[in-house]
Amino acid sequence: MIAAAVVLAAGATPSAGSAQAPAGGPAPLSPEALIDQYCLGCHNARIRTADLDLETLDPSNPAADAEVWEKVVVRLHAGSMPPVGNPRPDDASYSSAAAALEGGLDTAWAANPDPGRIGAVHRLNRVEYNNAIRDLFAVDLDVTALLPGDETADGSFDNFADSLTISTAHLERYLSVARQVTRLATGLPPASPAVDTFEIPLHVLQNDRQSEDLPIGSRGGMAVRYHFPVDGDYVIRVRLQRQYQAYLKGMGWPQQLDVRLDGALLERFVVGGQAEGRPAAASFAGAGEVGFAGDPEWEEYMQVTGDAGLEVRLSVDAGPHVVGVSFVRELWEPEGLPQPLQRGRVIGNDQVYMDYANVGSVEIAGPFAIAGAVANTPSREAVFVCEPAALSDERACAAAILERMARQAYRRPVQEGDVRTLMEFFDAGRIEGGSFDSGIQFALERMLVDPDFLLRVYRDPAAAADGRYRLSDLELASRLSFFLWSTIPDERLLTLAAEGRLSEAGVLDAEVRRMLADPRAVRALVGDFASQWLNLRRVPEVVVDPGVYPHYDLSLLEGFRTETELFVASTIVEDRSVRELIDADYTFVNERLARQYGIPGIYGSHFRRVNLRAREQRGGLLAHGALLATTSYPDRTSPVLRGKWLMDNILGLPTPPPPAGVDTDLAEAAGPAPPTMRERLEVHRANPACNSCHAVIDPLGFALENFDVIGGWRGIDEAGRPVDAAGTTVGGAPVEGLTGLRALLLDDPEAFPRTVVEKLLAYALGRRVEYYDKPAVRRIVRDAASDDYSWSSLILGIVRSPPFQMRSAAEASAAE
């Protein structure tokens, strides 16, 4: 078996294109000579080490066994074979042999490119469904929580067609969500008043301004973007935050709490400072011990009446609004000796009586009284392109509305049968609901559960030359739109596709650039692609031991994720080189994050771009707290997790899971002083079953040992010993800390862009990148070199490539 786990750092040797003999040295070996001299001793017909026999294969014709030779090329680039300690070729021979094999593979592929085959049925995932709803009805809703979760293929992306199955739970939820969304979009009132609750997690600090939608000079609270369904009366109710025994926090002094709608002040309440009687001892609220509890009136205030009556009843016009709840910021310093900063358990355990009060949740309830006329909301403007003047005009107007909406939803010109089906539902809804709007709502509800909306279906043509064919312009429009926007094509894209012009080279390039300039591209490429590629979606799952890191809080984790999102977004918007993701001399921080990173002179909750001076400690993704925290355990760092993350996501070399039955426990050995992590992993690697992978993974992870669990720079590890951040590549080259790892990754200019292209191509296609895609990846990277591997050059290369524009034909399987 050729396991990717034993391949390290594509930057470990010179790139294939740069192979040349050292001055005065011997000429590089040819593939045939290199394999004969260094490989056949193990990989021959008799021994077949790793189940690989190179003796029967012809390196002069690599296309005949492309799958095997593509794996060999990866090993040659990495210098991973033969193992260290055995006779090995020089760097020039590694690179020369890799270049020769790539040349043969690429030449054969160029003559007859294999575009691969995505599954015939490709369901919209939750994010794509949510975005499609947004663009169809001009309504900013988050319905993802109402739909079943999407499985992630091999820990990569949740838009892979073969992982997006359809269950009865999907069908039930699609029916329910379709009704909710269409009633909201058409302005039909809900059957009864509803209550929506928005909570703030307990461990989020509320010491600063929490949102750009809240006023300057505010503190804590939250801003809720809410779509009010109809004109009517609503109630906004605020609950304050409680500690684990349900006692209110920070109620020892009066503070001002504002409730706003679209920035306008509705009500200002005074909370806190009104408790009567003796309070409980500090941090003992709810403990119940004799002598520590407060007087009865104080106990009632802290548990019941302290936040009673924090509600506003008001009339609101239908449509999107921003409900803001926040405190007026008042600065203070505690008296007495300064105490160590403690977060962690204190946030949940202590009533912090003389500290800040916090908002726990905001409830929006209603409508309780509905105005007579239907409001003209952005959603209704998007749906009702006509209004019937008389009963006789209704069917013609309905047909116009439904034909237009179906064209967008189905992503193609509609047929007579499509409109006929929707009109049947319009008639039924018109009769049952008693209004034109009811008929339109019922027809749109039917549209949202149509397979043509929920699925992208690829149908092989009757005859395909050489078993391969080009996608139709309409299929290309959907693939392009879901790639760059994670949503349905807009009207311009659909029109070009319907006219058969989208696939023209100049038109297609222009559309790609237009789409990249749209804000939806950054939202999709950061929120969907980069968040999964870099594991940012796992940030909320991080658990940190508050005993080891008492200054940790959830606001820090949120800051980590925001930093990486803003950083990646800036490189896309400015069309920078993707190599800058590794070597940037700037990042984005607010005061909380800057304090964690040791960056002086940053104040306030607003994130801003800052230049980095300590380049040996910060710069690029590798030093981002989000990536370091998600690859650590609650109380210690993990070179294994960090090394595996680097292999999978930066080097593009996926590692297999541990073999069945292998002990992965690294419990500390008995004794007065636990061994260092390096020593513990050396013991772990003594097991041959572990060593094959960990000999590659661990040295990479050690290079990041100067970073603690939550991304802080350190010189002493958990065992109290100086950090040793030295590692080696599988080829024996030394790697020293962040600086050395960064240099390793940038040594070959094509190495990291190749990883980005492989990840981006998989995301664009909705399937794994296979061996037959590697020539396309190399062509895209080579073509982007003249533009320094900018985001646009890589994306344009993907869109122009055969895997993106073509599909292999095959006899439909029973599943399809």
Short mmCIF file of N, CA, C and O in Angstrom, two decimals, residues 5-9 12 75 78-85 88 692 695-696 699 728-733:
data_model
loop_
_atom_site.label_atom_id
_atom_site.label_comp_id
_atom_site.label_asym_id
_atom_site.label_seq_id
_atom_site.Cartn_x
_atom_site.Cartn_y
_atom_site.Cartn_z
N ALA A 5 0.54 8.89 4.30
CA ALA A 5 1.00 9.34 5.60
C ALA A 5 2.51 9.39 5.70
O ALA A 5 3.06 10.03 6.58
N VAL A 6 3.21 8.70 4.82
CA VAL A 6 4.66 8.70 4.95
C VAL A 6 5.31 9.65 3.97
O VAL A 6 6.46 9.53 3.64
N VAL A 7 4.54 10.61 3.47
CA VAL A 7 5.08 11.61 2.55
C VAL A 7 5.11 12.93 3.28
O VAL A 7 4.16 13.31 3.93
N LEU A 8 6.17 13.66 3.17
CA LEU A 8 6.29 14.93 3.90
C LEU A 8 6.60 16.07 2.97
O LEU A 8 7.31 15.91 1.99
N ALA A 9 6.04 17.21 3.30
CA ALA A 9 6.42 18.51 2.80
C ALA A 9 6.93 18.55 1.39
O ALA A 9 8.06 18.26 1.09
N ALA A 12 10.25 19.94 0.58
CA ALA A 12 11.47 19.36 1.12
C ALA A 12 12.56 19.23 0.07
O ALA A 12 13.72 19.12 0.39
N ARG A 75 5.90 11.02 -3.88
CA ARG A 75 7.01 10.58 -3.05
C ARG A 75 8.33 11.21 -3.50
O ARG A 75 9.18 11.56 -2.68
N ALA A 78 8.55 14.76 -2.36
CA ALA A 78 8.77 14.85 -0.92
C ALA A 78 10.11 14.30 -0.49
O ALA A 78 10.56 14.57 0.63
N GLY A 79 10.76 13.52 -1.32
CA GLY A 79 12.01 12.87 -0.93
C GLY A 79 11.79 11.88 0.19
O GLY A 79 12.65 11.69 1.05
N SER A 80 10.62 11.23 0.19
CA SER A 80 10.24 10.37 1.31
C SER A 80 10.74 8.94 1.19
O SER A 80 10.70 8.19 2.15
N MET A 81 11.19 8.55 0.03
CA MET A 81 11.71 7.21 -0.18
C MET A 81 13.01 7.28 -0.98
O MET A 81 13.11 8.13 -1.88
N PRO A 82 13.96 6.42 -0.72
CA PRO A 82 14.02 5.44 0.37
C PRO A 82 14.07 6.12 1.74
O PRO A 82 14.41 7.30 1.86
N PRO A 83 13.76 5.35 2.80
CA PRO A 83 13.76 5.93 4.15
C PRO A 83 15.14 6.45 4.53
O PRO A 83 16.16 6.01 4.01
N VAL A 84 15.13 7.42 5.46
CA VAL A 84 16.39 7.96 5.97
C VAL A 84 17.22 6.83 6.57
O VAL A 84 16.72 5.96 7.26
N GLY A 85 18.51 6.84 6.26
CA GLY A 85 19.40 5.78 6.71
C GLY A 85 19.78 4.84 5.61
O GLY A 85 20.77 4.09 5.72
N ARG A 88 20.32 7.17 -0.78
CA ARG A 88 19.26 8.01 -1.35
C ARG A 88 19.81 8.83 -2.51
O ARG A 88 20.99 9.22 -2.51
N SER A 692 5.33 4.34 11.31
CA SER A 692 5.25 4.61 9.88
C SER A 692 4.58 5.95 9.59
O SER A 692 4.96 6.64 8.64
N ALA A 695 6.42 9.11 12.41
CA ALA A 695 7.75 9.60 12.07
C ALA A 695 7.68 10.78 11.12
O ALA A 695 8.62 11.56 11.01
N VAL A 696 6.56 10.92 10.44
CA VAL A 696 6.35 12.03 9.51
C VAL A 696 5.53 13.14 10.15
O VAL A 696 5.84 14.33 10.05
N PRO A 699 7.30 15.37 13.68
CA PRO A 699 8.27 16.46 13.51
C PRO A 699 7.65 17.75 13.00
O PRO A 699 8.09 18.85 13.38
N THR A 728 12.46 17.65 11.98
CA THR A 728 13.13 17.31 10.72
C THR A 728 12.09 16.82 9.73
O THR A 728 11.03 16.31 10.10
N THR A 729 12.40 16.99 8.45
CA THR A 729 11.57 16.40 7.41
C THR A 729 11.91 14.93 7.29
O THR A 729 12.89 14.44 7.85
N VAL A 730 11.09 14.20 6.56
CA VAL A 730 11.36 12.79 6.37
C VAL A 730 12.67 12.57 5.62
O VAL A 730 13.29 11.51 5.73
N GLY A 731 13.11 13.58 4.90
CA GLY A 731 14.38 13.47 4.20
C GLY A 731 15.57 13.86 5.05
O GLY A 731 16.69 13.84 4.56
N GLY A 732 15.32 14.24 6.31
CA GLY A 732 16.41 14.56 7.22
C GLY A 732 16.74 16.03 7.31
O GLY A 732 17.64 16.41 8.08
N ALA A 733 16.05 16.90 6.58
CA ALA A 733 16.34 18.33 6.63
C ALA A 733 15.79 18.91 7.94
O ALA A 733 14.69 18.59 8.36
#
